Each structure stands twice: as C-alpha cells, then as structure tokens.
Coordinates of C-alpha atoms and ligand atoms in Angstrom, one line a residue:
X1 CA 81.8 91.5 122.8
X2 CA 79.9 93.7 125.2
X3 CA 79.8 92.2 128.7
X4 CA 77.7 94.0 131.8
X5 CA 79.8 92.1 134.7
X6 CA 78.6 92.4 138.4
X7 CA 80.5 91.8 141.3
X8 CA 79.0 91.4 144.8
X9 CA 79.2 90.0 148.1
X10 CA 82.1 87.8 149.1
X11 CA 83.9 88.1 145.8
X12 CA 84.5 91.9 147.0
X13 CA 85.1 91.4 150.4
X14 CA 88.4 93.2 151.1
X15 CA 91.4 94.5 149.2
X16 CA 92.5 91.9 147.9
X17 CA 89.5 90.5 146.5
X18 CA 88.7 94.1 144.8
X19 CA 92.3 94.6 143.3
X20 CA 91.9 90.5 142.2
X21 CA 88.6 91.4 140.6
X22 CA 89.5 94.8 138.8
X23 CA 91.9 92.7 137.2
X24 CA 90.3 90.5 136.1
X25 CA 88.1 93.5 134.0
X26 CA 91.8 94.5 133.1
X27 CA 91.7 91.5 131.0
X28 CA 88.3 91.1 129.5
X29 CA 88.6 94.8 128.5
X30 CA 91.9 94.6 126.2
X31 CA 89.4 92.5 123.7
X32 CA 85.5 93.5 124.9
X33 CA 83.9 96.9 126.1
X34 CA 83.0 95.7 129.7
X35 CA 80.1 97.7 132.0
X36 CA 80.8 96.7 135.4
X37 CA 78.4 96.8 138.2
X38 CA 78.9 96.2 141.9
X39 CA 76.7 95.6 145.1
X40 CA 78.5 96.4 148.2
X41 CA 81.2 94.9 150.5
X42 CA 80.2 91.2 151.7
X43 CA 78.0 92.4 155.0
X44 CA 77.8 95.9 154.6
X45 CA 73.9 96.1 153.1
X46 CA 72.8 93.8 156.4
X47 CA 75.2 96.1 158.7
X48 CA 73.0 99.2 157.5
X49 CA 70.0 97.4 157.6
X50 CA 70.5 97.1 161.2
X51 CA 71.9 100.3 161.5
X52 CA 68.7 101.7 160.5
X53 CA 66.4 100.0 162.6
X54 CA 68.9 100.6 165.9
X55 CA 68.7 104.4 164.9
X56 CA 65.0 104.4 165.0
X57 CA 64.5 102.4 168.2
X58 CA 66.5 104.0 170.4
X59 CA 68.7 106.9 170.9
X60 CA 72.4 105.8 169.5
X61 CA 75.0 108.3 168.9
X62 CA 77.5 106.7 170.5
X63 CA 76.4 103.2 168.6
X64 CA 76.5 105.3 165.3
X65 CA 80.4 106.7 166.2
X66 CA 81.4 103.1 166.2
X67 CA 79.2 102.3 163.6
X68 CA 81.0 104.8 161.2
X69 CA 84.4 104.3 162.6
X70 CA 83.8 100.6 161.5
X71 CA 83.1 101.7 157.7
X72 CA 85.5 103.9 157.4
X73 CA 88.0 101.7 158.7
X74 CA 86.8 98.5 156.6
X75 CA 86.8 100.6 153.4
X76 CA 90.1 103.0 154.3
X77 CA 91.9 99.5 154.4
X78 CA 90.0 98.1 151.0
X79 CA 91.1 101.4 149.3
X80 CA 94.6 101.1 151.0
X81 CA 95.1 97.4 149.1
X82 CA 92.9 98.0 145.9
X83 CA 93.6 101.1 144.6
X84 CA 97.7 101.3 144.3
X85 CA 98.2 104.4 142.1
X86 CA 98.2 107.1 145.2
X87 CA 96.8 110.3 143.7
X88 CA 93.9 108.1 142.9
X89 CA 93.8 106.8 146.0
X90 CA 93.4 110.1 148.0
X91 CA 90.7 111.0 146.2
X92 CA 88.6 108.0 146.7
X93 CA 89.8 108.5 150.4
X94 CA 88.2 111.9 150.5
X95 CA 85.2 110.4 149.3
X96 CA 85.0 107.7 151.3
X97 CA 84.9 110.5 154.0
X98 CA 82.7 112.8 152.4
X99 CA 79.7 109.7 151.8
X100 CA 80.4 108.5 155.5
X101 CA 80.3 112.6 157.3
X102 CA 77.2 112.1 155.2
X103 CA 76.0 108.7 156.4
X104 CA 76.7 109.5 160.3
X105 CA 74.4 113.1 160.0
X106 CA 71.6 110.7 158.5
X107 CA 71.8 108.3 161.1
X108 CA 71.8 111.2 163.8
X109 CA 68.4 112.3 162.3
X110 CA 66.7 109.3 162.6
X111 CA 67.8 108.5 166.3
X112 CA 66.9 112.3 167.4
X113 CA 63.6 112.3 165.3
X114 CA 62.6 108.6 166.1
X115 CA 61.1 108.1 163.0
X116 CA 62.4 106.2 159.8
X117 CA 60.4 106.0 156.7
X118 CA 61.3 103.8 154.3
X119 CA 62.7 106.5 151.8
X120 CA 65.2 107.3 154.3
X121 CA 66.0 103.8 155.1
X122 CA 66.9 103.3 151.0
X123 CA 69.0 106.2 151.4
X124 CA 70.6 104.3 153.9
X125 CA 71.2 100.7 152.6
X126 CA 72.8 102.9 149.0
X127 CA 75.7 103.7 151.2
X128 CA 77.4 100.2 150.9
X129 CA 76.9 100.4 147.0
X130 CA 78.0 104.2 147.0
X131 CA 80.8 103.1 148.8
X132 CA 82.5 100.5 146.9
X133 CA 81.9 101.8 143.3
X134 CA 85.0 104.7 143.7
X135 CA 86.9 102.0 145.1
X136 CA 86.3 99.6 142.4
X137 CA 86.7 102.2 140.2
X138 CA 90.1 103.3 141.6
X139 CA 91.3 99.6 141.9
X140 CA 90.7 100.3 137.4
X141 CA 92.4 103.8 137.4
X142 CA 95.8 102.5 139.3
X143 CA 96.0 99.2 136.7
X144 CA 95.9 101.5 133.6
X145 CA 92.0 100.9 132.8
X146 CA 90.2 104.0 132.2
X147 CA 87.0 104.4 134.4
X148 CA 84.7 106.2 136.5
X149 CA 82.0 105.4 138.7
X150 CA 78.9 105.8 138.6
X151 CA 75.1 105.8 140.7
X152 CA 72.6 104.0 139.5
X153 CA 70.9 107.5 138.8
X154 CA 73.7 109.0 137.1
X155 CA 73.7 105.5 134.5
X156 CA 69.6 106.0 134.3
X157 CA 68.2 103.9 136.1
X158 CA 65.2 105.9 137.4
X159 CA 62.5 104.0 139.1
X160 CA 58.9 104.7 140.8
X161 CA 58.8 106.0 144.5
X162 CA 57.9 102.2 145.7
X163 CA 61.1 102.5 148.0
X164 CA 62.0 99.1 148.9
X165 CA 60.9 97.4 145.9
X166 CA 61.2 99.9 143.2
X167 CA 60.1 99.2 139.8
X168 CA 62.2 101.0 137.3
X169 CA 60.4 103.1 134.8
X170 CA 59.7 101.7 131.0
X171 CA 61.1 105.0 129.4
X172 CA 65.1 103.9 131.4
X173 CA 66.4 101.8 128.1
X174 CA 66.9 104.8 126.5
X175 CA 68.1 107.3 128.7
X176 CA 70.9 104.1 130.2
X177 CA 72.0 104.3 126.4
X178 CA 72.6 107.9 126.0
X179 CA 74.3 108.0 129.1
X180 CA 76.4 105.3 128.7
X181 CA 77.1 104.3 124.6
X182 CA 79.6 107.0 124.2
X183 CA 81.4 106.3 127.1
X184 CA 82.3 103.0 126.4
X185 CA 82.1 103.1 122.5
X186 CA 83.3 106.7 122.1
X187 CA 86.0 107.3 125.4
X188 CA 86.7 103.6 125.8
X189 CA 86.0 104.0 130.0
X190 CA 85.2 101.6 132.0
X191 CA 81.8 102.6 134.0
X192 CA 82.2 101.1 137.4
X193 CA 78.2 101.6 138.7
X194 CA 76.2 101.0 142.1
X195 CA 74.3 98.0 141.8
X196 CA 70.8 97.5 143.6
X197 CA 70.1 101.7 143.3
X198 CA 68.2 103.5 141.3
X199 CA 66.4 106.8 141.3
X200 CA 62.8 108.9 141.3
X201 CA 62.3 111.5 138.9
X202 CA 62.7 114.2 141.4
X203 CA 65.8 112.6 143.1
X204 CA 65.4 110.1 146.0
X205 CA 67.4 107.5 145.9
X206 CA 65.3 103.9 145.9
X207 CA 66.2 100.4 146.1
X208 CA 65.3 97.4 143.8
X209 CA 65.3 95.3 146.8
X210 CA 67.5 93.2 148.4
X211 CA 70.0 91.4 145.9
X212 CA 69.0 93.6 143.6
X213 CA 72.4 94.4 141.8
X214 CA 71.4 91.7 139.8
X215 CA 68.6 93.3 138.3
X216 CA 70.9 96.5 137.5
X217 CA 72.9 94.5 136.0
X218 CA 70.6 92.8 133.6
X219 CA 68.9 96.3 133.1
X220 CA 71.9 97.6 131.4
X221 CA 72.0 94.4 129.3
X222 CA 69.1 94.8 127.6
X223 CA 69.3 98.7 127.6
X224 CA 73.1 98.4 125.7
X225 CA 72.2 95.2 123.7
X226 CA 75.1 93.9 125.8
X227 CA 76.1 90.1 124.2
X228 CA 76.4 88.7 128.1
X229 CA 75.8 89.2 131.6
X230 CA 78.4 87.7 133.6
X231 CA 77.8 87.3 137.6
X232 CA 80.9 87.1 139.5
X233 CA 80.9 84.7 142.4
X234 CA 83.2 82.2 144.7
X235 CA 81.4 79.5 143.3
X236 CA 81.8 77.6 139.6
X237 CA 78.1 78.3 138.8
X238 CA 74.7 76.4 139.7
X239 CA 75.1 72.7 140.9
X240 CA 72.4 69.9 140.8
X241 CA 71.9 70.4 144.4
X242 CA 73.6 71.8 147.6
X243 CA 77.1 69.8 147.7
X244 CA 77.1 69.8 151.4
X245 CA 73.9 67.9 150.9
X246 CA 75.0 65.7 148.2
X247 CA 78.6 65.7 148.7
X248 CA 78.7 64.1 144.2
X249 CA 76.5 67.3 143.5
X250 CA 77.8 68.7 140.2
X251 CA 77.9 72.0 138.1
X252 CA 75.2 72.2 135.7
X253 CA 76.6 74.1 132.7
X254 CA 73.4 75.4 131.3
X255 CA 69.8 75.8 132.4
X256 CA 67.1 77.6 131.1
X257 CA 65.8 81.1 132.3
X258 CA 62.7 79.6 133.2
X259 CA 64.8 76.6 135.3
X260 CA 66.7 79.4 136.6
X261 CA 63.9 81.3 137.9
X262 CA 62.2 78.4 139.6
X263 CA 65.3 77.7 141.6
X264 CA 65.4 80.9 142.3
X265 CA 62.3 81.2 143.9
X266 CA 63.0 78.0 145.5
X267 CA 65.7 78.7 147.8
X268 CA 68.8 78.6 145.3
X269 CA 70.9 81.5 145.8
X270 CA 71.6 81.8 141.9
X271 CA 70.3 85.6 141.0
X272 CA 67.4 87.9 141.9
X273 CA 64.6 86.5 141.2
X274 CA 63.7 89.6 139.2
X275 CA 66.5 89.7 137.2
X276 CA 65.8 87.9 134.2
X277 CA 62.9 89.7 132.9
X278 CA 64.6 92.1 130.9
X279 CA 67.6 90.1 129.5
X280 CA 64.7 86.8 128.8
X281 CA 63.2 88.4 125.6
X282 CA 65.8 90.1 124.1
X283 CA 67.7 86.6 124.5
X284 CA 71.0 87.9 126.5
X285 CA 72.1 84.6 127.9
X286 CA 73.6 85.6 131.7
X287 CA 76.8 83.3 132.4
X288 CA 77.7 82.7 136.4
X289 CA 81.4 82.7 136.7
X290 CA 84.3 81.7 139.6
X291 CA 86.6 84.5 140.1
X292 CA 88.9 82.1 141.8
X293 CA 88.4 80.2 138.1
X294 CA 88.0 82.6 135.8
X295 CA 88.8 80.3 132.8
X296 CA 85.9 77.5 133.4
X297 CA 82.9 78.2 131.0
X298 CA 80.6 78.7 134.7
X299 CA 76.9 78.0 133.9
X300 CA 74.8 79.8 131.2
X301 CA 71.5 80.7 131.8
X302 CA 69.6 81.3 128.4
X303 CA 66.8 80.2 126.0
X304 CA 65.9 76.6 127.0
X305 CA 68.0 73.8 124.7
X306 CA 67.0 71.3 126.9
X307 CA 67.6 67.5 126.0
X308 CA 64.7 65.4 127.1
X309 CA 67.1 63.4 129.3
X310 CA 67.0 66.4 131.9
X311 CA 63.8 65.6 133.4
X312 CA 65.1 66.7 136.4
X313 CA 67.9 68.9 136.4
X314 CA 68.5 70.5 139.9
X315 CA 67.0 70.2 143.4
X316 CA 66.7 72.8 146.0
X317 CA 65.7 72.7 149.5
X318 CA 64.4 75.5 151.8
X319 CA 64.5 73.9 155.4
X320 CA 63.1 76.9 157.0
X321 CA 59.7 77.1 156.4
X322 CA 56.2 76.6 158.3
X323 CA 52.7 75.9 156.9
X324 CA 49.5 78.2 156.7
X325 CA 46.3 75.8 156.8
X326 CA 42.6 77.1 156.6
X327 CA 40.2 75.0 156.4
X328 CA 36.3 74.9 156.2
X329 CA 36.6 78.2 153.9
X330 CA 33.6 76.3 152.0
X331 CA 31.5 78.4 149.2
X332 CA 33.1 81.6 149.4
X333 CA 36.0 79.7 148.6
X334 CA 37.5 82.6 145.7
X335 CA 36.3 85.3 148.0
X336 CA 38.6 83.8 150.7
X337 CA 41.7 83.5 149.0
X338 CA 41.5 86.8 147.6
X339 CA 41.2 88.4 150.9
X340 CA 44.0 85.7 152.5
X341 CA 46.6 86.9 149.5
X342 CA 46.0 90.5 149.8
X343 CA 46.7 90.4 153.8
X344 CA 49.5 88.3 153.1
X345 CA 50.5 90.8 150.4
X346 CA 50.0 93.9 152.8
X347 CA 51.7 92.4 155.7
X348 CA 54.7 91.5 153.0
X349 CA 54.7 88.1 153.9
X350 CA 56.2 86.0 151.2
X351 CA 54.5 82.9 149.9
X352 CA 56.7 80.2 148.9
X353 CA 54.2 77.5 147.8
X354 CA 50.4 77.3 147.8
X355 CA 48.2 74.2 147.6
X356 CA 44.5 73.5 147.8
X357 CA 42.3 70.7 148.0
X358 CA 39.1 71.1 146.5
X359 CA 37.5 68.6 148.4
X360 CA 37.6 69.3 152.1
X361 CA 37.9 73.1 151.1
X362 CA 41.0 73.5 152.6
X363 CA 44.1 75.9 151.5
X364 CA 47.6 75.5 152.4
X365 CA 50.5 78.3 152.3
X366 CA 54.7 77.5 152.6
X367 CA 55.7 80.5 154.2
X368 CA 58.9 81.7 155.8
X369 CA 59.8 80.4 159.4
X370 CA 60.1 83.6 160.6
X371 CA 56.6 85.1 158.8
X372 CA 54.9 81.7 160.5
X373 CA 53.4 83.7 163.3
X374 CA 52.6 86.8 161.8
X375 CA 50.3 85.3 158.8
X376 CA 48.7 83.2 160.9
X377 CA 48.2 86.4 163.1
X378 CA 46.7 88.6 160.1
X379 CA 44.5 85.6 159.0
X380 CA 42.9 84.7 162.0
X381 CA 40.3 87.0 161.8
X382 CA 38.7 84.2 159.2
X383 CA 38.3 82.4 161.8
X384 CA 34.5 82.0 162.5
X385 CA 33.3 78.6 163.8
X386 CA 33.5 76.8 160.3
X387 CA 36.9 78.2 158.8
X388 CA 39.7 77.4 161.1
X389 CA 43.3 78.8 160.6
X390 CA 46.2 77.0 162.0
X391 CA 50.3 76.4 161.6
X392 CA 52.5 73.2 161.0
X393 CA 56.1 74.1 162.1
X394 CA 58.9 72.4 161.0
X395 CA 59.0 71.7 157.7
X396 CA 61.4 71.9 154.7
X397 CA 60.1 72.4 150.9
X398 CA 62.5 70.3 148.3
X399 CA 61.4 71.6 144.8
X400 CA 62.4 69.7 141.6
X401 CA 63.2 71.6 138.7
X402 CA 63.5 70.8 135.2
X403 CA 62.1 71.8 131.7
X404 CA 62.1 68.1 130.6
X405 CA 59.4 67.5 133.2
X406 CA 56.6 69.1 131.0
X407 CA 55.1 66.3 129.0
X408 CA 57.4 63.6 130.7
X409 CA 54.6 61.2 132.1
X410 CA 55.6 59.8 135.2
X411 CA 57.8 61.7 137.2
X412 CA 55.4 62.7 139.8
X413 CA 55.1 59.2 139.7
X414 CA 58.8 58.1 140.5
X415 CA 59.6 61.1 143.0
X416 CA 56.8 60.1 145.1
X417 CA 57.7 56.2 144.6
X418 CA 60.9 57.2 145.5
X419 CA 60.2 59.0 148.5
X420 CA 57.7 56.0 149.8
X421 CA 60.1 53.8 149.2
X422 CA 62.5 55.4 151.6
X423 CA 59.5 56.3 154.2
X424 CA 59.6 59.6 153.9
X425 CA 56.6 61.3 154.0
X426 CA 54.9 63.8 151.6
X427 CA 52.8 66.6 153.9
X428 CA 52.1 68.7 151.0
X429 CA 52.2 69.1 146.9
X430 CA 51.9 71.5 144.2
X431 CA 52.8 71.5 140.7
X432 CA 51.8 74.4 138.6
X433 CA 51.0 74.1 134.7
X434 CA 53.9 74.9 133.7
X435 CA 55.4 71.5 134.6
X436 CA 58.8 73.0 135.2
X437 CA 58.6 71.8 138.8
X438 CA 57.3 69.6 141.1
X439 CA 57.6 70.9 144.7
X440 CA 56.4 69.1 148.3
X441 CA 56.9 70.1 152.0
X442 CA 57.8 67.0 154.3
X443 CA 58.9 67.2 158.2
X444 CA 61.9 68.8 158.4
X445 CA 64.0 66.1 160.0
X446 CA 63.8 64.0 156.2
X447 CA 64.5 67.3 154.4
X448 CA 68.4 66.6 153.4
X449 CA 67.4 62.8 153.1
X450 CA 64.5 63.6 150.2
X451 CA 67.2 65.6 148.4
X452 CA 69.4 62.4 148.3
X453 CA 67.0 60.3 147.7
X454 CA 66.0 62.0 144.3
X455 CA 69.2 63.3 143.5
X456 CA 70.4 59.2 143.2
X457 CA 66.8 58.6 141.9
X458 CA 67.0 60.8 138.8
X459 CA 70.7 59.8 138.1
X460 CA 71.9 63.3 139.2
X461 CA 75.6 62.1 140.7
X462 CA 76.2 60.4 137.6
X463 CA 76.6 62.4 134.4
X464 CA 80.7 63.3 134.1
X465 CA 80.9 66.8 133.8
X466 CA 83.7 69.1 134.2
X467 CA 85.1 70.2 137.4
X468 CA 83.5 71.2 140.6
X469 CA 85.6 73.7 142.5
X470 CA 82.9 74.8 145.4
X471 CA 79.5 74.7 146.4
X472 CA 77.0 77.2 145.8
X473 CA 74.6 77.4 148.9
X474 CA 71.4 77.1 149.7
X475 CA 69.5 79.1 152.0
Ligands
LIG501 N1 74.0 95.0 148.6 C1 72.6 94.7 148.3 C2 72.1 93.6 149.2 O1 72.9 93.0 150.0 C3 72.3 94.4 146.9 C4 73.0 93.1 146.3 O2 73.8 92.5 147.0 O3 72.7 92.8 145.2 O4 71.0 93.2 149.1
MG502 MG1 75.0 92.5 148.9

C-alpha cells in the first residue's frame, strides 16, 4: 500500500513522542511506501502567532531573545531524545540553529520596522513546521529508515499569493509526482515534509491556514494515488459526541466525507475542514488513528455506506458562540444579505450558521464569541430606522449529523420533541438541503444537557462497538 501519514500536535510533542512516532513509520514502511507529513510541535504555530503580533506592537528584542532561547531549547532537547544516531543528530542541530539565527533576524525586522504584512507573518508561523521535519526526519535516519525532509515547496505544493489562506495551484498534482514517485518507488526514502506550507511561483512561503497540514496531506494523496491517508492523533478516532459530555460516547468506525465535513464545520476537531476535497473524488478513504493504539482499525472516513439505522450518527457542540439578528431588512431583502456576507467576508468573520425567517424579514448569523462585537460593529451601518441590527450572547449551537437523515421523515420531529420534553429551549434552526444535518442554537446554560438529551434520544450510548481509549475534543 501507499499511505501519506501526518503527524501533528500533541502526538509530536517532545522526544519521546517523535522517536515513538518515527517508529511507528519504521513499521508500516517494511511492507508499504509511506509519505509522511508533519505540522509542528504541540504549541509552537500559536507561540509564533503571538510572536508575530508582539514584534509588530512594540519594540521586543529582549522578548524575541527569550523567545528564541525557548525554541531552540524545546527543539535541542526533542533532537537530543528523537534522533539517536549522533552524526545525524549534529546535523539536524546545526539546522535547528541555522532556521532559528534565521527566525530571530525576522523577528528583529518586524519590531524595528513596525510593520508586519501578512506574507511575513506566513514566513513566520513555517518555522514550527520547518523545524520539526529534520527532526522527524533524523528520528527515521538513526532507526535505519532512509529519509529526508522536505518543504512543502521542495514536494510541489505551490500555491497563489493569498497568504493566510492559500489556495494551491491546479497544475501541483503533477509537479508533487515528479518530485516525489522516484523517491519513494525508485530510492525507497522516506520523505518526511512540512505540513500546512506551501509556496508562490516566485518563492514566498504561504500558508494553507491554520490546521492546514491536513490539507497537505490529503494533497499528496490524490497527487501520488496514495491507497490511504492516515492522521495520527492521541485519540482512537471520531466519537458520537464529546465523552466528557457523554461520559458512554463511543468511537464511530466509519462516517462519510460528507458527515465528516459537517462535523467539521461544526466544532469537531476531526480534520481541516478543507481537506477532503481532493482525496473525496478520487475515493482515498482517510483513516484517523491512536498512536498510543496503533493496532485499533481508528475511524475511516470515505464514500458514504451508510445503513439507514444511522439517522443520527454524531453530535457536536460549539458553546462559544453569539447571535447576529437584523431585522426589518424588508424588500431589498437579497440586496441586504449580499452586502451583510461580503462585510462579514472582508472583516474575516466566520459564519457558523445562518437562518432567516421570511415572514418578519428577519436574518440570523451564529458567529464566534469572540467576532460577536466586531460583526455587529461592521453591520450597523444597516441600521436606518426600519432595519435594526442587534446581538444575543450566550449561546451554544449543537449540530446533528448524519447521512441517514436525508429522506428520514421525522427526525426534526423527535429532536425537537425531544428537546421540549426536557424544557429546553430552541432559539434558532437551520437545516440545509442537503439533510445531512440538523443544527439549533439554545442558551448556553442547556448546551451539554441538549447533547444528552439526543445522544439517549437517538440510541447513541447503545450500539456495542469496540473500545474507547480517549476522547476526542470539542472546541
Ligand atoms: N501547525 C499548524 C497549526 O497549528 C498547522 C497544523 O497544525 O496543521 O495550525
Ligand atoms: Mg499545529
């Protein structure tokens, strides 16, 4: 088999979890030719992030020499533990110095300049990624597995200058091939290659947005007709629900893309939302797996084989969320929501959930707690006497998802029944067309309570399947 596996976050979080991890692509890669892709070191991309924005607001050189004493020493001791074989390990050493002399003279800039656009801020947040893959890579070299790492650049994955959010360009599939394909087919070397970066045509480095190893990862799939995508994590795979919520939660063993994606959107923290575009039509299922049990089957996202007994299949809950409401927006009613979505759009506030009542003319937008203010800031301007913009705070948005909802008569019915039943109340709905979900906001204080209430209501505790090792969280 050919297997793209990406490992991210806490499952590389030290040494130790990077020498457990590059052996566990020591053996998959006796039998399969493995790609392997990794983000950076649990809390590095965030420590950047802030980096960044401390650089620009003030002057900080003596923030950024404890900044860069605090990589190097998090990643001098990860190299120490992972990578055993010591000729290797000086190397990655001396790179490790050479990406963070780099790093601090960036950082430098931006505090003496003031000024941070968001090219140099990607070429920023790639230092966590750049940072990890030699290591990674190493961690390969000192077990006997051939390897090298790799940017995202040098494996093809060029992109358009929307730094931030970059697209990658249509013309990559091919160029990732002849880049790679002889490596692993021809050489037998394991590519070890930075997640979440890509490139322009004439050389910046970009970023596919946050999360976005995923994407890489699911990029190379498709480009090297890879048979799987595996995602590493600490957790068995995607559950019914949040087990600290529902403590008889369980591990779903397969759900379809489309399930996937909604849950996704919907607060699960399963994969970039993103990232199943290019494995979806080429049919490359994408398999979630425990490091800590690296045997269990994990849960396989691919082309829907739904029973019709999975009505609903998972719940998710976002608990920190507000609500847009304008009103009165009468007969230029499409002229209104145009304008509302592209503020909302330019301001890069991001719309969870939308719902409108024809009737009273009134439009309702789930956004993030922490966007609350400033859309209802950028859409004030609306305001004129008969429209009237205002916020609800406090609210959590529980989404049911499942693919044997469309055509299922009735279950709108039963999770509202449901909810009545228990007194909790609805504040808003939508379900869109495609029937794959039903989502409502209701005060936050019965969030956790409508999650149990539909989990017992749809029988979710109850089917017996394998076992559950830890949680996978909710956001
Ligand atoms: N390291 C990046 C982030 O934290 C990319 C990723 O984790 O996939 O967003
Ligand atoms: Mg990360």
């Amino acid at each position: 088999m050919r297997i793209v596996m990406k490992f991210g976050g806490a499952s590389v979080k030290d040494g130790e979890s990077i020498a457990h991890c590059a052996s566990l692509v020591r053996k998959y890669a006796k039998d399969n030719e493995i790609v392997v892709v990794v983000s950076a070191m649990a809390g590095i991309t965030d420590s950047l992030q802030h980096a960044a924005q401390k650089c620009f607001s003030e002057q900080a050189s003596g923030f950024i020499k404890l900044f860069i004493a605090e990589l190097t020493r998090k990643h001098y001791e990860a190299a120490k533990i992972a990578v055993k074989d010591s000729t290797v390990r000086d190397k990655v050493l001396n790179k490790i110095d050479r990406l963070l002399d780099e790093l601090e003279k960036v950082l430098l800039g931006i505090s003496y300049l003031g000024e941070l656009t968001r090219r140099s801020e990607d070429y920023i947040l790639s230092f966590g990624e750049r940072l990890l893959a030699p290591i990674f890579s190493g961690a390969l070299m000192s077990i006997g597995v051939e390897s090298v790492a790799l940017s995202g650049g040098d494996a093809g994955i060029i992109t358009d200058r929307n730094f931030g959010r970059a697209k990658p360009l249509p013309e990559i599939y091919s160029i990732i091939r002849s880049r790679l394909e002889p490596l692993i087919t021809l050489k037998k070397i394991v590519p070890v290659i930075t997640g979440f970066i890509g490139v322009t045509e004439d050389g910046s480095i970009t970023t596919l947005g946050r999360g976005g190893s995923d994407l890489t990862a699911t990029l190379l799939a498709a480009a090297l007709s890879a048979n799987e995508v595996w995602l590493w994590k600490e957790v068995d795979g995607v559950m019914t629900t949040d087990p600290k919520i529902v403590p008889e939660a369980r591990l779903i063993p397969e759900i379809s893309y489309q399930e996937a994606m909604e849950l996704s959107h919907f607060g699960a923290k399963i994969l970039h939302p993103r990232a199943l575009e290019p494995v979806m039509r080429r049919r490359i299922p994408v398999r979630i797996k425990n490091t800590f049990n690296p045997d269990g089957e994990g849960t396989v996202i691919k082309e829907s084989s739904n029973s019709v007994e999975d009505i609903v299949k998972a719940l998710s809950l976002i608990e920190r969320v507000g609500i847009i409401n304008i009103s009165g927006a009468g007969f230029d009613f499409a002229e209104i929501m145009a304008d509302v979505f592209e503020r909302l759009a330019e301001y890069k506030v991001n719309v969870i959930m939308v719902s409108q009542s024809s009737s009273e003319l009134n439009l309702s937008i789930v956004v993030d707690e922490s966007d609350l203010e400033k859309a209802e800031r950028v859409l004030k301007y609306l305001e004129n006497g008969i429209v009237k913009v205002s916020n609800v705070r406090d609210v959590a948005v529980i989404s049911a998802v499942g693919a044997g909802m469309a055509g299922t008569p009735g279950v709108a019915g039963r999770i509202f029944s449901a909810l009545g039943r228990n007194k909790i109340n609805v504040i808003m709905i939508s379900q869109s067309c495609s029937e794959y979900n039903v989502s409502f906001a209701v005060s936050k204080t019965d969030g956790r309570r409508a999650v149990k209430v539909l989990h017992d209501e749809f029988g979710l505790s109850k089917k017996d399947v394998g076992q559950v090792s830890a949680s996978l969280s909710l956001r």
